[in-house]
JSON list of C-alpha atoms in Angstrom, two decimals:
[
{"chain": "A", "resi": 87, "resn": "MET", "atom": "CA", "xyz": [-51.04, 1.78, 18.52]},
{"chain": "A", "resi": 88, "resn": "ILE", "atom": "CA", "xyz": [-50.85, -1.46, 21.07]},
{"chain": "A", "resi": 89, "resn": "THR", "atom": "CA", "xyz": [-47.19, -2.45, 19.78]},
{"chain": "A", "resi": 90, "resn": "THR", "atom": "CA", "xyz": [-46.29, 1.03, 20.38]},
{"chain": "A", "resi": 91, "resn": "LEU", "atom": "CA", "xyz": [-47.39, 1.88, 23.73]},
{"chain": "A", "resi": 92, "resn": "ILE", "atom": "CA", "xyz": [-46.02, -1.91, 24.40]},
{"chain": "A", "resi": 93, "resn": "TYR", "atom": "CA", "xyz": [-42.81, -1.94, 22.53]},
{"chain": "A", "resi": 94, "resn": "ASP", "atom": "CA", "xyz": [-42.33, 1.62, 21.79]},
{"chain": "A", "resi": 95, "resn": "THR", "atom": "CA", "xyz": [-42.66, 1.07, 18.23]},
{"chain": "A", "resi": 96, "resn": "PRO", "atom": "CA", "xyz": [-43.63, 3.25, 15.75]},
{"chain": "A", "resi": 97, "resn": "VAL", "atom": "CA", "xyz": [-47.57, 4.07, 14.69]},
{"chain": "A", "resi": 98, "resn": "LEU", "atom": "CA", "xyz": [-47.96, 2.33, 11.69]},
{"chain": "A", "resi": 99, "resn": "LYS", "atom": "CA", "xyz": [-49.71, 3.80, 8.87]},
{"chain": "A", "resi": 100, "resn": "ASN", "atom": "CA", "xyz": [-50.97, 1.02, 7.12]},
{"chain": "A", "resi": 101, "resn": "ALA", "atom": "CA", "xyz": [-52.45, -2.02, 8.13]},
{"chain": "A", "resi": 102, "resn": "ASN", "atom": "CA", "xyz": [-50.96, -4.27, 5.55]},
{"chain": "A", "resi": 103, "resn": "ASP", "atom": "CA", "xyz": [-47.35, -3.95, 7.77]},
{"chain": "A", "resi": 104, "resn": "PRO", "atom": "CA", "xyz": [-45.71, -7.61, 7.71]},
{"chain": "A", "resi": 105, "resn": "SER", "atom": "CA", "xyz": [-45.91, -6.83, 11.45]},
{"chain": "A", "resi": 106, "resn": "VAL", "atom": "CA", "xyz": [-49.18, -6.75, 11.83]},
{"chain": "A", "resi": 107, "resn": "ALA", "atom": "CA", "xyz": [-49.02, -10.07, 9.89]},
{"chain": "A", "resi": 108, "resn": "ALA", "atom": "CA", "xyz": [-46.99, -11.38, 12.43]},
{"chain": "A", "resi": 109, "resn": "LEU", "atom": "CA", "xyz": [-48.90, -10.52, 15.11]},
{"chain": "A", "resi": 110, "resn": "ASN", "atom": "CA", "xyz": [-52.78, -11.43, 14.28]},
{"chain": "A", "resi": 111, "resn": "ASP", "atom": "CA", "xyz": [-50.49, -14.57, 13.03]},
{"chain": "A", "resi": 112, "resn": "PHE", "atom": "CA", "xyz": [-49.79, -15.12, 16.64]},
{"chain": "A", "resi": 113, "resn": "ALA", "atom": "CA", "xyz": [-53.37, -14.12, 18.34]},
{"chain": "A", "resi": 114, "resn": "ASP", "atom": "CA", "xyz": [-55.11, -16.69, 16.13]},
{"chain": "A", "resi": 115, "resn": "LEU", "atom": "CA", "xyz": [-52.49, -19.36, 17.01]},
{"chain": "A", "resi": 116, "resn": "LEU", "atom": "CA", "xyz": [-53.09, -18.76, 20.25]},
{"chain": "A", "resi": 117, "resn": "THR", "atom": "CA", "xyz": [-56.80, -18.33, 20.65]},
{"chain": "A", "resi": 118, "resn": "HIS", "atom": "CA", "xyz": [-57.01, -22.07, 18.56]},
{"chain": "A", "resi": 119, "resn": "ALA", "atom": "CA", "xyz": [-54.92, -23.46, 21.25]},
{"chain": "A", "resi": 120, "resn": "VAL", "atom": "CA", "xyz": [-55.82, -22.78, 24.10]},
{"chain": "A", "resi": 121, "resn": "TYR", "atom": "CA", "xyz": [-60.23, -23.92, 23.59]},
{"chain": "A", "resi": 122, "resn": "PRO", "atom": "CA", "xyz": [-60.55, -25.99, 25.54]},
{"chain": "A", "resi": 123, "resn": "GLY", "atom": "CA", "xyz": [-60.62, -29.82, 23.83]},
{"chain": "A", "resi": 124, "resn": "ALA", "atom": "CA", "xyz": [-59.19, -28.66, 20.72]},
{"chain": "A", "resi": 125, "resn": "HIS", "atom": "CA", "xyz": [-56.06, -31.27, 20.89]},
{"chain": "A", "resi": 126, "resn": "LEU", "atom": "CA", "xyz": [-55.60, -35.03, 21.40]},
{"chain": "A", "resi": 127, "resn": "ILE", "atom": "CA", "xyz": [-53.38, -34.43, 23.86]},
{"chain": "A", "resi": 128, "resn": "GLU", "atom": "CA", "xyz": [-55.74, -33.47, 26.93]},
{"chain": "A", "resi": 129, "resn": "PHE", "atom": "CA", "xyz": [-57.29, -35.87, 26.50]},
{"chain": "A", "resi": 130, "resn": "PHE", "atom": "CA", "xyz": [-54.26, -38.98, 25.90]},
{"chain": "A", "resi": 131, "resn": "THR", "atom": "CA", "xyz": [-51.70, -36.88, 27.63]},
{"chain": "A", "resi": 132, "resn": "TRP", "atom": "CA", "xyz": [-48.83, -39.94, 27.23]},
{"chain": "A", "resi": 133, "resn": "MET", "atom": "CA", "xyz": [-49.02, -37.78, 23.82]},
{"chain": "A", "resi": 134, "resn": "ARG", "atom": "CA", "xyz": [-46.67, -35.59, 25.18]},
{"chain": "A", "resi": 135, "resn": "TYR", "atom": "CA", "xyz": [-44.10, -38.44, 25.39]},
{"chain": "A", "resi": 136, "resn": "LEU", "atom": "CA", "xyz": [-43.76, -38.78, 21.70]},
{"chain": "A", "resi": 137, "resn": "PRO", "atom": "CA", "xyz": [-40.92, -37.64, 19.03]},
{"chain": "A", "resi": 138, "resn": "SER", "atom": "CA", "xyz": [-41.73, -34.37, 16.96]},
{"chain": "A", "resi": 139, "resn": "SER", "atom": "CA", "xyz": [-40.34, -37.04, 13.65]},
{"chain": "A", "resi": 140, "resn": "THR", "atom": "CA", "xyz": [-44.21, -39.07, 14.67]},
{"chain": "A", "resi": 141, "resn": "ALA", "atom": "CA", "xyz": [-46.29, -36.37, 15.80]},
{"chain": "A", "resi": 142, "resn": "LYS", "atom": "CA", "xyz": [-46.57, -33.07, 13.67]},
{"chain": "A", "resi": 143, "resn": "TRP", "atom": "CA", "xyz": [-49.01, -31.46, 15.99]},
{"chain": "A", "resi": 144, "resn": "LYS", "atom": "CA", "xyz": [-45.60, -31.25, 18.47]},
{"chain": "A", "resi": 145, "resn": "SER", "atom": "CA", "xyz": [-42.90, -30.56, 15.35]},
{"chain": "A", "resi": 146, "resn": "GLU", "atom": "CA", "xyz": [-45.56, -27.50, 14.56]},
{"chain": "A", "resi": 147, "resn": "ALA", "atom": "CA", "xyz": [-45.37, -26.19, 18.40]},
{"chain": "A", "resi": 148, "resn": "LEU", "atom": "CA", "xyz": [-41.98, -26.32, 18.42]},
{"chain": "A", "resi": 149, "resn": "ALA", "atom": "CA", "xyz": [-41.55, -24.58, 15.31]},
{"chain": "A", "resi": 150, "resn": "GLY", "atom": "CA", "xyz": [-44.19, -22.12, 16.70]},
{"chain": "A", "resi": 151, "resn": "TYR", "atom": "CA", "xyz": [-42.96, -21.50, 19.36]},
{"chain": "A", "resi": 152, "resn": "LYS", "atom": "CA", "xyz": [-39.21, -21.13, 18.06]},
{"chain": "A", "resi": 153, "resn": "THR", "atom": "CA", "xyz": [-40.51, -18.40, 15.29]},
{"chain": "A", "resi": 154, "resn": "TYR", "atom": "CA", "xyz": [-42.84, -16.31, 18.36]},
{"chain": "A", "resi": 155, "resn": "SER", "atom": "CA", "xyz": [-40.21, -16.31, 20.79]},
{"chain": "A", "resi": 156, "resn": "THR", "atom": "CA", "xyz": [-37.74, -14.66, 18.39]},
{"chain": "A", "resi": 157, "resn": "MET", "atom": "CA", "xyz": [-40.22, -12.32, 17.21]},
{"chain": "A", "resi": 158, "resn": "PHE", "atom": "CA", "xyz": [-41.08, -11.20, 20.73]},
{"chain": "A", "resi": 159, "resn": "LEU", "atom": "CA", "xyz": [-37.43, -11.40, 21.93]},
{"chain": "A", "resi": 160, "resn": "LYS", "atom": "CA", "xyz": [-36.60, -9.47, 19.15]},
{"chain": "A", "resi": 161, "resn": "LEU", "atom": "CA", "xyz": [-39.28, -7.05, 20.32]},
{"chain": "A", "resi": 162, "resn": "TYR", "atom": "CA", "xyz": [-37.76, -6.65, 24.02]},
{"chain": "A", "resi": 163, "resn": "GLU", "atom": "CA", "xyz": [-34.18, -6.53, 23.21]},
{"chain": "A", "resi": 164, "resn": "ASP", "atom": "CA", "xyz": [-34.89, -3.04, 21.20]},
{"chain": "A", "resi": 165, "resn": "VAL", "atom": "CA", "xyz": [-36.56, -1.30, 23.54]},
{"chain": "A", "resi": 166, "resn": "CYS", "atom": "CA", "xyz": [-33.98, -2.11, 26.12]},
{"chain": "A", "resi": 167, "resn": "GLN", "atom": "CA", "xyz": [-31.45, -0.88, 23.68]},
{"chain": "A", "resi": 168, "resn": "ARG", "atom": "CA", "xyz": [-33.13, 2.29, 23.12]},
{"chain": "A", "resi": 169, "resn": "VAL", "atom": "CA", "xyz": [-34.05, 2.77, 26.50]},
{"chain": "A", "resi": 170, "resn": "VAL", "atom": "CA", "xyz": [-30.37, 2.48, 27.62]},
{"chain": "A", "resi": 171, "resn": "SER", "atom": "CA", "xyz": [-29.10, 5.40, 24.68]},
{"chain": "A", "resi": 172, "resn": "HIS", "atom": "CA", "xyz": [-32.01, 6.76, 26.29]},
{"chain": "A", "resi": 173, "resn": "SER", "atom": "CA", "xyz": [-33.04, 6.83, 22.18]},
{"chain": "A", "resi": 174, "resn": "TYR", "atom": "CA", "xyz": [-37.31, 5.71, 22.91]},
{"chain": "A", "resi": 175, "resn": "ILE", "atom": "CA", "xyz": [-40.25, 7.72, 21.60]},
{"chain": "A", "resi": 176, "resn": "GLU", "atom": "CA", "xyz": [-41.94, 9.88, 24.23]},
{"chain": "A", "resi": 177, "resn": "LEU", "atom": "CA", "xyz": [-45.16, 8.82, 24.00]},
{"chain": "A", "resi": 178, "resn": "SER", "atom": "CA", "xyz": [-47.04, 7.61, 27.20]},
{"chain": "A", "resi": 179, "resn": "ILE", "atom": "CA", "xyz": [-50.53, 6.97, 28.39]},
{"chain": "A", "resi": 180, "resn": "ILE", "atom": "CA", "xyz": [-49.58, 7.78, 31.74]},
{"chain": "A", "resi": 181, "resn": "PRO", "atom": "CA", "xyz": [-49.38, 12.48, 31.71]},
{"chain": "A", "resi": 182, "resn": "LYS", "atom": "CA", "xyz": [-46.05, 13.94, 32.74]}
]
């Protein structure tokens, strides 16, 4: 329902939809990433200068950034295209 309100996608009929899995994976990743003290770089800030080839966490973070940026930008661009073409779903939390 949230994706329908935010990104104007059709309401999902099944919780096993791949888009739900991708959003749940992002939520899990974000929850673990913002947990205080979860990463050594918070204490040893010099680690940010390590190259991605030697720092597994850095290469994973960059890969996640690319993956999730692509996912959310696609959702955003789809909304923009539907707004321009006036083919959006008439579903809103604001009454007319």
